[in-house]
mmCIF file with all atom_site columns, C-alpha atoms and ligand atoms in Angstrom:
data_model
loop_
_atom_site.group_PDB
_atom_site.id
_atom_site.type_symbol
_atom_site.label_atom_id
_atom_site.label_alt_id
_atom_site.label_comp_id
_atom_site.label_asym_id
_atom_site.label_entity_id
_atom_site.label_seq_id
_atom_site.pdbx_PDB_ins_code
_atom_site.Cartn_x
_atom_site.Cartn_y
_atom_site.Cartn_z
_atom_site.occupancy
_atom_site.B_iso_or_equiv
_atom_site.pdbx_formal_charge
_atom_site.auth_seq_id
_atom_site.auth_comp_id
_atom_site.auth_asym_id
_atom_site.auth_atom_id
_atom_site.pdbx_PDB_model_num
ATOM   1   C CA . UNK A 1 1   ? 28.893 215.786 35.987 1.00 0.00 ? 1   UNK A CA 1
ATOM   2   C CA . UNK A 1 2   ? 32.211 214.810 37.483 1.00 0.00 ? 2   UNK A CA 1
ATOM   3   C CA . UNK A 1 3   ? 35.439 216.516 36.117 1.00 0.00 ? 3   UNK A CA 1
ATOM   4   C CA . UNK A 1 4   ? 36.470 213.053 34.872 1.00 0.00 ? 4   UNK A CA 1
ATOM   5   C CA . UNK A 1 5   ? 33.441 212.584 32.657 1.00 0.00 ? 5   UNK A CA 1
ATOM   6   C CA . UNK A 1 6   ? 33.277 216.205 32.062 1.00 0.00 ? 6   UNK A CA 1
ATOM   7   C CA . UNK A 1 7   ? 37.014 216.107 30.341 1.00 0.00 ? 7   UNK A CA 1
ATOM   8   C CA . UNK A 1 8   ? 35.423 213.016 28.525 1.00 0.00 ? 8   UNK A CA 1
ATOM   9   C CA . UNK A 1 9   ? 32.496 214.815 27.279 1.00 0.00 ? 9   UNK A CA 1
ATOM   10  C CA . UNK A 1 10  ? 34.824 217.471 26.067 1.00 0.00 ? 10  UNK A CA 1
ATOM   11  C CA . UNK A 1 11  ? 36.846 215.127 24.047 1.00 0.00 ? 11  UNK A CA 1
ATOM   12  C CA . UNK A 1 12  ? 33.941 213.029 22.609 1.00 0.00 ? 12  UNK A CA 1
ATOM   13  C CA . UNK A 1 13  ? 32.884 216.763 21.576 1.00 0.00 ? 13  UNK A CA 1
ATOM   14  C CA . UNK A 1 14  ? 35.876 217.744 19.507 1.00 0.00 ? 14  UNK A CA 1
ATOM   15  C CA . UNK A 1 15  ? 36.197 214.471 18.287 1.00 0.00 ? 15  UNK A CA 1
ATOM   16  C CA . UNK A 1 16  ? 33.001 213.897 16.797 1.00 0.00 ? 16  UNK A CA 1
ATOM   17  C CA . UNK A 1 17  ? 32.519 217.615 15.386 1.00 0.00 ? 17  UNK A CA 1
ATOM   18  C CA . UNK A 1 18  ? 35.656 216.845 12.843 1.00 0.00 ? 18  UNK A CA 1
ATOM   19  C CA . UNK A 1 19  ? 32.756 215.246 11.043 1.00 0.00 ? 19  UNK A CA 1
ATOM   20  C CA . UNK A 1 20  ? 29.063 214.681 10.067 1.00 0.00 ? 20  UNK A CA 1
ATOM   21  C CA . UNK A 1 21  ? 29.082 211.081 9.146  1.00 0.00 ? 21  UNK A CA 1
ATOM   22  C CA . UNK A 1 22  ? 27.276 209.017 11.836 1.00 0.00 ? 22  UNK A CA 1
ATOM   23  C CA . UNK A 1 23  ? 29.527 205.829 10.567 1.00 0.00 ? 23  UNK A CA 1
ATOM   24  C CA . UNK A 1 24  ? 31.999 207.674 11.624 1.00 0.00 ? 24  UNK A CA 1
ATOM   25  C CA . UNK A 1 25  ? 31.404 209.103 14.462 1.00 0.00 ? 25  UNK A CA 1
ATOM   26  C CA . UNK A 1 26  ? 30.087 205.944 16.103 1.00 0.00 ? 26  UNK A CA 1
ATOM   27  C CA . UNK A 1 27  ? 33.275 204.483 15.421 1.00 0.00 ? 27  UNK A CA 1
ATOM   28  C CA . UNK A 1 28  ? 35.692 206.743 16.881 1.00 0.00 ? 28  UNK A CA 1
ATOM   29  C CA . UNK A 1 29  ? 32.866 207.088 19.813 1.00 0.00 ? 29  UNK A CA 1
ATOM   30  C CA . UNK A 1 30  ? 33.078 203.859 20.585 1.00 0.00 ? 30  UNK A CA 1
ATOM   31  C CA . UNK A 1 31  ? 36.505 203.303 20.788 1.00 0.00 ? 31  UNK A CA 1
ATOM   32  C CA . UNK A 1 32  ? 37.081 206.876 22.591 1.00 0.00 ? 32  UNK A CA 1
ATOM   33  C CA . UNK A 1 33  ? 34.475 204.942 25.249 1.00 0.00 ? 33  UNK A CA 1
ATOM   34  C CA . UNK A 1 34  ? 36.604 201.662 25.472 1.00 0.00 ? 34  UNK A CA 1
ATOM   35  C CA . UNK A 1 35  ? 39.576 202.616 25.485 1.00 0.00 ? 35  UNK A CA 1
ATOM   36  C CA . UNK A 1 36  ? 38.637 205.661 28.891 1.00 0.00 ? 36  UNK A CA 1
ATOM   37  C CA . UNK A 1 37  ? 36.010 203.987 30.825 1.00 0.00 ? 37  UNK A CA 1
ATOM   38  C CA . UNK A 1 38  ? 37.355 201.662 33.189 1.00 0.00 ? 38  UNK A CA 1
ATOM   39  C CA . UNK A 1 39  ? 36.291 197.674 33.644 1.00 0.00 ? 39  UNK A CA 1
ATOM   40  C CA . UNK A 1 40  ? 34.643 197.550 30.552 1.00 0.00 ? 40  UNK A CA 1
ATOM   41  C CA . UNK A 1 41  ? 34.652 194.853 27.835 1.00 0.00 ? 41  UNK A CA 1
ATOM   42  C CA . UNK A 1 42  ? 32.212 195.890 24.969 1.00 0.00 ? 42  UNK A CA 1
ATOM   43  C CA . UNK A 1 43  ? 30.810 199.374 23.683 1.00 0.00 ? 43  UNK A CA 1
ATOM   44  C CA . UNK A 1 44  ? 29.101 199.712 20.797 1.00 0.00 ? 44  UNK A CA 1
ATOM   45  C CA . UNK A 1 45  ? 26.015 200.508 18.828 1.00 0.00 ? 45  UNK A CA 1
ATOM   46  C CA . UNK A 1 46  ? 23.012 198.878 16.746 1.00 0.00 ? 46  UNK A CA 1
ATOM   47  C CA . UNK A 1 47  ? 20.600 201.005 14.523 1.00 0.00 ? 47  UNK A CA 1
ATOM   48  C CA . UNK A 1 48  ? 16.980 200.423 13.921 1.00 0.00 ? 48  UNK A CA 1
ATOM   49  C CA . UNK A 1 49  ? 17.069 198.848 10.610 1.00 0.00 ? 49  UNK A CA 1
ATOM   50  C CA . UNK A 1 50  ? 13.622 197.018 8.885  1.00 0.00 ? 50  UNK A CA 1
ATOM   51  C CA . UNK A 1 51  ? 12.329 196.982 12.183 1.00 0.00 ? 51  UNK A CA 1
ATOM   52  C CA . UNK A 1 52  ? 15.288 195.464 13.807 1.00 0.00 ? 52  UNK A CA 1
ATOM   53  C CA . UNK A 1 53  ? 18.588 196.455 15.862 1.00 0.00 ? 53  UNK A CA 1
ATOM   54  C CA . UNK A 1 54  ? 21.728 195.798 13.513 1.00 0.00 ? 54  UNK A CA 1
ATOM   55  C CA . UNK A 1 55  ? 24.946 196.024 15.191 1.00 0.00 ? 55  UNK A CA 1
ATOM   56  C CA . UNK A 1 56  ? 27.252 199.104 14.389 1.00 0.00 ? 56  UNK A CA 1
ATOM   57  C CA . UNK A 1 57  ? 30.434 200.162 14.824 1.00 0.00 ? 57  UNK A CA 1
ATOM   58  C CA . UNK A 1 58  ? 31.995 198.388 18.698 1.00 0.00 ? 58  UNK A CA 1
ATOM   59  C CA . UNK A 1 59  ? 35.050 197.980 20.403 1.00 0.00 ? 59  UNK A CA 1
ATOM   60  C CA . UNK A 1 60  ? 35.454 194.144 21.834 1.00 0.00 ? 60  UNK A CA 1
ATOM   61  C CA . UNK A 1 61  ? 34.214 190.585 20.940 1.00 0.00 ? 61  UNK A CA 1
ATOM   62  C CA . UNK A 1 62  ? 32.376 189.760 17.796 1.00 0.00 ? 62  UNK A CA 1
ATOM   63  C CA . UNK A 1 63  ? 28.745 190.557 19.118 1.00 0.00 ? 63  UNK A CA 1
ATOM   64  C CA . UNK A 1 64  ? 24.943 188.940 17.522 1.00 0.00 ? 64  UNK A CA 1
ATOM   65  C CA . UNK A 1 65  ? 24.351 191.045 14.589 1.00 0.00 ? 65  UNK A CA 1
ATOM   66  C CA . UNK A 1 66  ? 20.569 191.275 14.976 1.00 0.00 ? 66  UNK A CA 1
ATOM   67  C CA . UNK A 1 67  ? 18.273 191.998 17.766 1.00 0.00 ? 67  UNK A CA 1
ATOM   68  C CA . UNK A 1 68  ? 14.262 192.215 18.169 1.00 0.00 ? 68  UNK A CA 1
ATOM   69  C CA . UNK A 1 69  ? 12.735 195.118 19.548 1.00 0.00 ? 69  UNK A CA 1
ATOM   70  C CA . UNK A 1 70  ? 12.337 193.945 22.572 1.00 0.00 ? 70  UNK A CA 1
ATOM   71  C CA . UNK A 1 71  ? 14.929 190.773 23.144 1.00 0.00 ? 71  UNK A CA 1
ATOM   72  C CA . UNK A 1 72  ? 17.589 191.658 25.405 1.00 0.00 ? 72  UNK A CA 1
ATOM   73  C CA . UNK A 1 73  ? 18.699 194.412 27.506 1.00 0.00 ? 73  UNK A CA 1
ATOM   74  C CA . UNK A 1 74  ? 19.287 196.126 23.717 1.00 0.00 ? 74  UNK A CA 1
ATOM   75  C CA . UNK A 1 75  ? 15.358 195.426 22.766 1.00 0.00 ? 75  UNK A CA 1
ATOM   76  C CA . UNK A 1 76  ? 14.221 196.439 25.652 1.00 0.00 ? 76  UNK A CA 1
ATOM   77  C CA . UNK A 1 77  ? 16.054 199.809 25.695 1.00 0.00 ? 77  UNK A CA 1
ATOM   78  C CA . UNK A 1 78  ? 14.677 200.081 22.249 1.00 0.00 ? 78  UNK A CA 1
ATOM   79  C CA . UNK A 1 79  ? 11.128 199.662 22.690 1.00 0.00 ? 79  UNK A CA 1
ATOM   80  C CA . UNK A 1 80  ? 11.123 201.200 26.002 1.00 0.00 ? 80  UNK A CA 1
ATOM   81  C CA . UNK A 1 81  ? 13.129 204.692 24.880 1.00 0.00 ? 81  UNK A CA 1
ATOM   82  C CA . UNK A 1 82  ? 14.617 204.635 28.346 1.00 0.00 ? 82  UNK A CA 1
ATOM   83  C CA . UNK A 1 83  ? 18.164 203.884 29.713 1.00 0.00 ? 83  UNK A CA 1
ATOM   84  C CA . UNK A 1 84  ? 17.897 200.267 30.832 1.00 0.00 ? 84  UNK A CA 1
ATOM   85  C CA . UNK A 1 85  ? 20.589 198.993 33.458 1.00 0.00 ? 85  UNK A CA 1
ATOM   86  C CA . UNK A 1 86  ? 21.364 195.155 34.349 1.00 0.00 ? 86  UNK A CA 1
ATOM   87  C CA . UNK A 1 87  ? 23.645 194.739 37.195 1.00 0.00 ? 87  UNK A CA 1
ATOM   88  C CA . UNK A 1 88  ? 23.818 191.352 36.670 1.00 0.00 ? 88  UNK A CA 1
ATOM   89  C CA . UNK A 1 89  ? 22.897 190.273 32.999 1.00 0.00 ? 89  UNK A CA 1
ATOM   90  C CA . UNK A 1 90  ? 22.839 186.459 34.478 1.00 0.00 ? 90  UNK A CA 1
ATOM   91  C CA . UNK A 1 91  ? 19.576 187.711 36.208 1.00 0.00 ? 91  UNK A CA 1
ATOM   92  C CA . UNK A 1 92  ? 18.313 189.975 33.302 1.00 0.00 ? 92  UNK A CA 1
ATOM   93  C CA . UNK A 1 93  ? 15.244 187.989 31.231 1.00 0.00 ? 93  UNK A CA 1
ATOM   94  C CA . UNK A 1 94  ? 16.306 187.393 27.819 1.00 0.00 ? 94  UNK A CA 1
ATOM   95  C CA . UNK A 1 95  ? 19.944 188.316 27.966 1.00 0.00 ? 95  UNK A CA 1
ATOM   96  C CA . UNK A 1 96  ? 21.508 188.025 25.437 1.00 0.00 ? 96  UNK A CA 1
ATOM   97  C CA . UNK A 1 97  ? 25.166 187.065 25.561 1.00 0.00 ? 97  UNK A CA 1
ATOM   98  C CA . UNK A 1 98  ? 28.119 187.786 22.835 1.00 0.00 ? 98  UNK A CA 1
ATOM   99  C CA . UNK A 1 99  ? 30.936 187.545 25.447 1.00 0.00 ? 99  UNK A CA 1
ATOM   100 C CA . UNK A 1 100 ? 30.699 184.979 28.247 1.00 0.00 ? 100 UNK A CA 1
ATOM   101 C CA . UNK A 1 101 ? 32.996 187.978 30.478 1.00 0.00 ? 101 UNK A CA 1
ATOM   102 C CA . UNK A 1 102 ? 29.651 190.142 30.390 1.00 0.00 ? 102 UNK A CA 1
ATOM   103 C CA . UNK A 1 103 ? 28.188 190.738 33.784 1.00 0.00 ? 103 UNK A CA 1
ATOM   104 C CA . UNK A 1 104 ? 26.822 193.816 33.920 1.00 0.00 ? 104 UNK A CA 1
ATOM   105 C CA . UNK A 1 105 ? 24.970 196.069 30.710 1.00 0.00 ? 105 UNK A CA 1
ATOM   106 C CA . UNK A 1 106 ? 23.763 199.446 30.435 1.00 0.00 ? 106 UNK A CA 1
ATOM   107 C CA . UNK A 1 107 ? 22.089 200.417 27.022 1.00 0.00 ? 107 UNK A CA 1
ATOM   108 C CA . UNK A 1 108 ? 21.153 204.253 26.345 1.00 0.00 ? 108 UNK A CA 1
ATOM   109 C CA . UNK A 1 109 ? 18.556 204.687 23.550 1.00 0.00 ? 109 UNK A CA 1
ATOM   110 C CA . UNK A 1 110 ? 20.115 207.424 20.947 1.00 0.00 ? 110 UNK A CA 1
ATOM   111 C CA . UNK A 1 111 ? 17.387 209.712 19.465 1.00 0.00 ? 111 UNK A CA 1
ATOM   112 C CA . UNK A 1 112 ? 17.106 212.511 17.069 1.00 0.00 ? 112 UNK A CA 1
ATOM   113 C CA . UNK A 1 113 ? 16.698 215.761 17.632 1.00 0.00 ? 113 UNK A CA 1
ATOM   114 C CA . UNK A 1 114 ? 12.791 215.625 17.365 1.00 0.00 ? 114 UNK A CA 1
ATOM   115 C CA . UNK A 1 115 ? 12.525 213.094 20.113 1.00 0.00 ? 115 UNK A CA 1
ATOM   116 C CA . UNK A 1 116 ? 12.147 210.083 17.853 1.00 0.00 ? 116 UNK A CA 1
ATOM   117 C CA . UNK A 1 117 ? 14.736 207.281 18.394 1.00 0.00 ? 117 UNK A CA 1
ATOM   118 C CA . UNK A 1 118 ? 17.083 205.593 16.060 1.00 0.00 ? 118 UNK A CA 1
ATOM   119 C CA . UNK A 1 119 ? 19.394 202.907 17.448 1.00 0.00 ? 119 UNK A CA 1
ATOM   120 C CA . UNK A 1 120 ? 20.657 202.052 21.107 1.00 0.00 ? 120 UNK A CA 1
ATOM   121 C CA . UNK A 1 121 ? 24.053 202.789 22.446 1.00 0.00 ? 121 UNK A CA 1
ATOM   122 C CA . UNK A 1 122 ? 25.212 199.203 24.376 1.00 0.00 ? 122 UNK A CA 1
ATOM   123 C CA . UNK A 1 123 ? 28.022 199.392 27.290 1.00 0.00 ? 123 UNK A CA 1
ATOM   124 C CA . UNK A 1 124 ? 29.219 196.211 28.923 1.00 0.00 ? 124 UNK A CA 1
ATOM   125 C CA . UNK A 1 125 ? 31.225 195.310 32.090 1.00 0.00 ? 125 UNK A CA 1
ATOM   126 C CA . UNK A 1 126 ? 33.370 192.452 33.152 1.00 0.00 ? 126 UNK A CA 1
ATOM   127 C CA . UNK A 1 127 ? 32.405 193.341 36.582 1.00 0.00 ? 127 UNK A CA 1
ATOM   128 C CA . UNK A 1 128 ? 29.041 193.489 38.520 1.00 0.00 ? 128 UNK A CA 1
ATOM   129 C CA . UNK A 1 129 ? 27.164 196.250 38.882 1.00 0.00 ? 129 UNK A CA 1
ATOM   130 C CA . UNK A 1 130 ? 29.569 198.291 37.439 1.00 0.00 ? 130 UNK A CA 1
ATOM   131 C CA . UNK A 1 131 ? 27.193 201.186 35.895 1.00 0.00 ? 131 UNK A CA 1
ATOM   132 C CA . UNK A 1 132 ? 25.328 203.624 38.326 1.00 0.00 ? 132 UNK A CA 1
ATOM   133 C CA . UNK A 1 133 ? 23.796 207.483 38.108 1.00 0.00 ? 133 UNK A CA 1
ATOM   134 C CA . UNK A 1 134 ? 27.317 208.895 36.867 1.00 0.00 ? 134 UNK A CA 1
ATOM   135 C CA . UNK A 1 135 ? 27.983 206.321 34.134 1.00 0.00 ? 135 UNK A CA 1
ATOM   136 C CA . UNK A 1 136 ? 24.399 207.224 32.936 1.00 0.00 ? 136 UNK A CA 1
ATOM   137 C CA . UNK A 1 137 ? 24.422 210.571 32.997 1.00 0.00 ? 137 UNK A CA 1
ATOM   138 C CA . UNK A 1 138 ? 27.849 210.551 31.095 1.00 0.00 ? 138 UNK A CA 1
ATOM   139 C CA . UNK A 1 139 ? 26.898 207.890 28.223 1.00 0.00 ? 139 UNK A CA 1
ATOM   140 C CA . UNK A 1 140 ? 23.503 209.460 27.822 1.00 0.00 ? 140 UNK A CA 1
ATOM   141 C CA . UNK A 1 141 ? 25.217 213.171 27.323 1.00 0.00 ? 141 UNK A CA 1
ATOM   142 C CA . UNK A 1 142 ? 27.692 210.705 25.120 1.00 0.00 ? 142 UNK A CA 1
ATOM   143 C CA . UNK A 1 143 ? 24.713 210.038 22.926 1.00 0.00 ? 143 UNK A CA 1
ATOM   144 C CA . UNK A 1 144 ? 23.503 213.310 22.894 1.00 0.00 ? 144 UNK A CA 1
ATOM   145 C CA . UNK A 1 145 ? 27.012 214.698 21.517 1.00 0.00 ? 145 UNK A CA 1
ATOM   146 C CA . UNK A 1 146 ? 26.750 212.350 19.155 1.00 0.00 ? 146 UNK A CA 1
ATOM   147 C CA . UNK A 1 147 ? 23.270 213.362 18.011 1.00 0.00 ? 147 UNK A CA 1
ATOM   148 C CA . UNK A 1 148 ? 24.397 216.750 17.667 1.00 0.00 ? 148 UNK A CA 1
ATOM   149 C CA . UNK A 1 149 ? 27.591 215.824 15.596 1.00 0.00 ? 149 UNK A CA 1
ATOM   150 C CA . UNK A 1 150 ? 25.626 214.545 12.836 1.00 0.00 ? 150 UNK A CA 1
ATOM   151 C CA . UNK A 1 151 ? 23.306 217.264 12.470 1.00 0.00 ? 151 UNK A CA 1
ATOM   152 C CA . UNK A 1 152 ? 20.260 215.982 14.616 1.00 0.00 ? 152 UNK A CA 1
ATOM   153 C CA . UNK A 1 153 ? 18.912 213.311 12.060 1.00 0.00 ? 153 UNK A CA 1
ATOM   154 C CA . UNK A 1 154 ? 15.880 216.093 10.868 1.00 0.00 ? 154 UNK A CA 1
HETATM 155 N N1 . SME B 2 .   ? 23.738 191.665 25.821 1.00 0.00 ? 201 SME B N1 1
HETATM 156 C C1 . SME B 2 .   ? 22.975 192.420 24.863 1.00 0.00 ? 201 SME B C1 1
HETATM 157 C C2 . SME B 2 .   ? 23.288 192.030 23.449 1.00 0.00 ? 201 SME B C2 1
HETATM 158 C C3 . SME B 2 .   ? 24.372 192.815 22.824 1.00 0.00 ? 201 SME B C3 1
HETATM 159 S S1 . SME B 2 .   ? 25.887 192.506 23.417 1.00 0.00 ? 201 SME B S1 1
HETATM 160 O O1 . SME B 2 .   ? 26.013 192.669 24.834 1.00 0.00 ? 201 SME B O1 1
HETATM 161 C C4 . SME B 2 .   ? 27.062 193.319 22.611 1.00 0.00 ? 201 SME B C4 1
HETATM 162 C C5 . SME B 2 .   ? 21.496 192.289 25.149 1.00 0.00 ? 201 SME B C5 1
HETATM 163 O O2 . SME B 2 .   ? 21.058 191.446 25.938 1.00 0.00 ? 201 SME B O2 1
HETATM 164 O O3 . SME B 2 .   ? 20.747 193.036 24.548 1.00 0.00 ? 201 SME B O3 1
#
């Protein structure tokens, strides 16, 4: 990891271990996240609730408060498990789009420490193709840290 995301990592760390509660800690995540990464317009969360994705705690524009498994860069990275990224969202099937400013998305599923997953982690981007290898590996050890912070979820 680069030193920048490194130091990032670092802070998310000691930020997130003042506490256990995952409310919380997505909040202060998200907002560590918005207010570091550059050219970025939305980060935020949604949970698997009743078989759906409920938004959680952000940073930017009021954003759709329910997703199916499956709709949307969001579903897909939830019923997939796997880090989806969509360089241009305009292109992606079944976008869907809480700020018109979106162009580019990358969602990184969150799981618990026994491998089962819990809720997506959703990054957007003003600009176009604006998430490669490095932004992945940082938000994905993001979500990891954040796993970790609230005991593991098992
Ligand atoms: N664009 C997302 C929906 C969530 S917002 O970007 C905050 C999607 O297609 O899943």
């Amino acid at each position: 990891m680069n030193k920048v995301n490194s130091n990032l990592a670092e802070q998310a760390r000691a930020l997130l271990g003042a506490t256990k509660d995952f409310t919380a800690d997505m909040a202060n995540l998200s907002a560590l996240i918005y207010h570091n990464v550059h050219e970025i317009n939305w980060a935020g969360f949604y949970v698997f609730k009743a078989g759906k994705l409920v938004l959680g705690p952000f940073q930017g524009k009021p954003a759709c408060v329910e997703i199916e498994i499956g709709k949307g860069v969001c579903g897909l990275c939830a019923k997939s498990a796997k880090t989806v990224i969509a360089p241009d969202v305009h292109k992606f099937p079944g976008h869907i789009a809480c700020d018109e400013a979106s162009k580019s998305e990358i969602v990184i599923p969150l799981f618990k420490t026994d491998g089962t997953i819990y809720g997506v982690m959703d990054i957007d981007s003003p600009k176009e193709d604006r998430f490669g290898p490095q932004e992945r590996e940082l938000f994905e050890s993001l979500a990891d840290i954040l796993t970790r912070a609230c005991g593991g979820f098992s």
